[in-house]
Amino acid sequence: MSYIKPLIHHPLSKQNSVGYLKSDYEGVISTLCAGCGHDSISSAIVQACYELSIEPHLLAKLSGIGCSSKTPAYFLSNSHGFNSVHGRMPSVATGANLANRDLIYLGVSGDGDTASIGMGQFTHVIRRNLNMTYIVMNNGCYGLTKGQDSATADEGSKSKSGSVNRFAAIDLVGLALELGAGFVARSFSGDKSQLIPLIKRAIQHPGFSFIDVISPCVTFNNNVGSTKSYDYVREHNEVIKISDFVPEKDEIKVEYDEGTSKKVKLHDGSDLELSKISSGYDPGDMKTALLRLQESRVNNQILTGLIYLESDSQDLHSMLDTVKTPLNKLREADLIPGKKELEEINKSFA
Amino acid sequence: MKPTNIDDPEYFHKVVDCQYACPAHTPVPEYIRLIAAERYSDAYMVNWESNVFPGVLGRTCDRPCEPACRRGRVDEEPVAICRLKRVAADNKGDVRSQMPQGPFPANGKKIALIGGGPASLTVARDLVPLGYEVHLYCEQKSGGGMMRSQIPSFRLPESVLNEEVDYVLDLGVHTHFNTYVSSLRDIRSKGYDAIFVGTGAPRGKDLSMLPGRDEARDHIHIGIEWLASIAFEHTNKIGEKVIVLGGGNTAMDCCRTSLRVGGKSVNVVVRSPIKDMKASPWEIEDAIHEGIPIHENLVPKAFISENGKLRGMTFEKVKAIYDENGKRSLLPSGEPEVFIEADDVLIAIGQENSFPWIERDLGLEFDKWEMPVLDPVTFQSSLSNVFFGGDSAFGPKNVITAVAHGHQAAISIDLYCNDQSLKERPSPYTNLVSQKMGIHEWIYDNTIANDDRFKVPHADQSITLKDRKKEVELGFDSNTGFKEAQRCLNCDVQTVFVEDRCIECDACVDICPTSCITFTQNGEETDLRTRLSAPSNNLSQDLYVSDTLKTSRVMVKDEDVCLHCGLCAERCPTTAWDMQQFLYQVTKAGNTCQIIT
């Protein structure tokens, strides 16, 4: 088995605006099962960071435990990384973010790491609106321990060994909406044309952004009867079509008809253009989002795309009014302003 | 696009760029792997089967394979294919036991070969084991043709040439050395079933109209004739000041030989800019390395003699002007003419065919350039039992082309003698074998080595310049040979795709280090090429397109910069991708000499 990626790349590969090739965002060769959806998500993260021209040293990738949480080894080798305790990635991310708000925080987790052991941490990090991107690689099973049903396995989904899941699934998208996440999306590892723009937009979102990515477990959960197999997801995928958002510089022409598209003004001044399918869909409207999600469940559909976007999101730092300088850059003079300053403060209580 | 038909052997053949570019289609990656495995004799035999002179070609080949090498498109330099061939030849053990063993039962047919060069020897190699009685006529005292008379010993040691010529002659060729054939009519009257003409392009071009030519004739030599007289030791010296006219490989051989037989101030003069010289870049490099200046843009004007002794030559200074089609014209630059001193002048400005020995009333048709009219595939002339090959067929080319001609002419002769249609050429021998060895393991070494091309060491000039027989290049030692062999991308190990196994998980797309693979909607080629994962500008390389997949898309693989690293197949969960070794061998006359490794 190959364990080293060839150093040779396409001779015409281009540098992005900060001078890096796409290969500079890659990691070591994956040791996950061949065909694992997680590898496609890793590749989408690589592509998104390359296209966003993120300087690798300005990003921190964090994870918990599980197949999904191994993936930070397979992307962004030149970025900061923290492989934390099972289900505890959000608290590590919170600590890191509070200490240094200048970095981009990208957390990857799995359905076990998020919906079971890490559920408590997951809900609270949403509640606090930590400025991070939280990607769940959701395969509905515990792949590392031979494919037992996880908390996101759908009721009635059949495992590879033939047993049928009797419990209702926890829908992480529904939960995130309920808890007030400002950016909620669902995607499919097999649809990069949707996933890459979503990751790019999620990273740019100034607050907590959540992407639930259905990622088939090719070894334990890609069988007939499973609701998380490549075939099932492709058949039941109900896509909310969204054009690529318009980045600051490149003008990207949108392909959809004028009459069916809508522009949303985003916090950072860029536009997000949405094109509606069947019925009108406004991702800025929580009611529509909840309704649409409910409808898709009833219709046995897997709703993918940008489901909810709050255009005026206040992240943890602004809520707590914390200092803008990262802690490692605060010097003695900043931390001990001196007697004069103290007197000024004391005077205010007089 | 229509799904690619991989059952057509020419599709995968084209992917093996080196083999495809080789006139004799030597299975290059196959023998390079054998070198890496230290199976030098087997590597030698793969070569011998297809190009007959591995030791000679490993030193002197024009190497059309190297500019074609895929490594050159993804890395700075191609694999040193030619010098690896020499590694096989240098390190081989006894190979005679693997060659056809005579005596061969006679089939009662007699063949005459005129000329003893690579084309004739190839015909002999292919036909003798089939039972033909082969008579080889050669005006020289031993076989090899221009390989002996024109390639100096410091590039090709006589022992190497003798060995490989003897492998052929010892199969049982009836040799007639020191025999100049002066009449085709005579040969035809001797009752041969077929005659093969491999007499090369033996006439060196002259500058007979140049003023002063006649007066200085004793000190003016035709390059190829002079090289031959050195090789056969009719002469062993030259004046101290030498001018070599011409920019081809013969000129390079002339100047370097001059330096070894008494030349002290040797100057090469070319009419064109240096960059337009016809000589192989490495030959020019070697000449410059030996301190020989090359003067460009100088057109010969006159030979200058004083008191019956050559003093030098005058040249007109020109400049090269290129029109919009790249066509060059040399215009006088107006600068004063240049005088270069010389005791001897070697004219190496090209060579021509010459058939003074073929009577023009035999019915053998010649065209307006006095070249025989031949069928380009069968090499048959207008006299049905006379065949041509090598330089004498379509003008001067190189050894490997002569060998390729020889194989095809041998097939034609064999078909002709068996009353079969010459137009029905035998299909190539092909094989396609999976390299899978357990889960995610391959029989071939699929790791991509990161080394740059290794340089071949040279012997010290203080030794080589004193002795014209001392070989300059030392060849790779087996260690460096191994490392250079590992640079080969194994382009013959094909990526074979089976659509009905594909679950479209994108694993291959994600892992491919050169972004060769795309899953997209089908379209016309020009349209498809704009929609691939990476720029697809090399139109000479094919797109491998699958049949329609479940999601109505197709798999498109741009063959251009595929590293054949096997990662697509390793990361494929359903073995929709497999790495399969493709062997392609040009079938030889009578289908003999097949070596299957």
Short mmCIF file of N, CA and C in Angstrom, two decimals, chain B residues 7 15 54 77 123 140 152 161 181 245 261 312 350 369 394 403 408 447 505 567 570:
data_model
loop_
_atom_site.label_atom_id
_atom_site.label_comp_id
_atom_site.label_asym_id
_atom_site.label_seq_id
_atom_site.Cartn_x
_atom_site.Cartn_y
_atom_site.Cartn_z
N ASP B 7 -9.80 -2.23 -26.28
CA ASP B 7 -9.46 -3.51 -26.92
C ASP B 7 -8.56 -3.30 -28.14
N VAL B 15 -0.16 5.22 -25.16
CA VAL B 15 0.07 5.73 -23.80
C VAL B 15 1.52 5.50 -23.38
N PRO B 54 21.47 -3.81 -28.73
CA PRO B 54 21.29 -3.03 -27.50
C PRO B 54 22.58 -2.33 -27.05
N GLU B 77 13.60 16.58 -16.61
CA GLU B 77 14.23 15.82 -17.68
C GLU B 77 13.66 14.41 -17.78
N VAL B 123 17.59 -8.12 -40.97
CA VAL B 123 16.90 -9.08 -41.85
C VAL B 123 17.48 -10.48 -41.63
N GLN B 140 33.12 -4.02 -46.86
CA GLN B 140 34.10 -3.87 -45.78
C GLN B 140 34.64 -5.24 -45.36
N PRO B 152 32.90 6.69 -34.28
CA PRO B 152 34.26 6.50 -33.76
C PRO B 152 34.28 5.59 -32.54
N LEU B 161 30.64 -3.62 -30.72
CA LEU B 161 30.06 -3.79 -32.05
C LEU B 161 30.29 -5.21 -32.54
N VAL B 181 29.53 -5.32 -54.40
CA VAL B 181 28.57 -5.75 -55.41
C VAL B 181 28.47 -4.64 -56.45
N LEU B 245 33.58 21.31 -41.53
CA LEU B 245 32.41 22.01 -42.05
C LEU B 245 31.18 21.15 -41.81
N VAL B 261 43.81 12.53 -33.24
CA VAL B 261 44.82 12.01 -34.19
C VAL B 261 45.74 13.13 -34.67
N GLY B 312 44.04 27.81 -45.46
CA GLY B 312 42.83 28.01 -44.66
C GLY B 312 41.63 28.24 -45.55
N GLY B 350 26.57 16.46 -44.89
CA GLY B 350 25.44 15.61 -45.27
C GLY B 350 25.87 14.49 -46.18
N TRP B 369 14.54 11.90 -57.73
CA TRP B 369 15.71 12.14 -56.88
C TRP B 369 16.67 10.94 -56.90
N PHE B 394 14.80 5.29 -47.67
CA PHE B 394 14.19 6.63 -47.74
C PHE B 394 15.18 7.73 -47.35
N VAL B 403 16.94 -0.65 -38.20
CA VAL B 403 16.51 -1.91 -37.60
C VAL B 403 15.02 -2.12 -37.82
N GLN B 408 10.59 -5.14 -40.84
CA GLN B 408 9.45 -5.13 -41.75
C GLN B 408 9.81 -5.77 -43.09
N THR B 447 5.91 3.33 -6.48
CA THR B 447 6.36 4.57 -5.82
C THR B 447 7.05 5.47 -6.85
N CYS B 505 -17.63 7.33 -6.04
CA CYS B 505 -17.32 7.88 -4.72
C CYS B 505 -16.29 8.98 -4.80
N LEU B 567 -2.44 5.07 -7.56
CA LEU B 567 -3.21 5.51 -6.39
C LEU B 567 -4.71 5.49 -6.66
N GLU B 570 -5.62 2.08 -5.98
CA GLU B 570 -5.48 1.74 -4.56
C GLU B 570 -6.64 2.30 -3.75
#
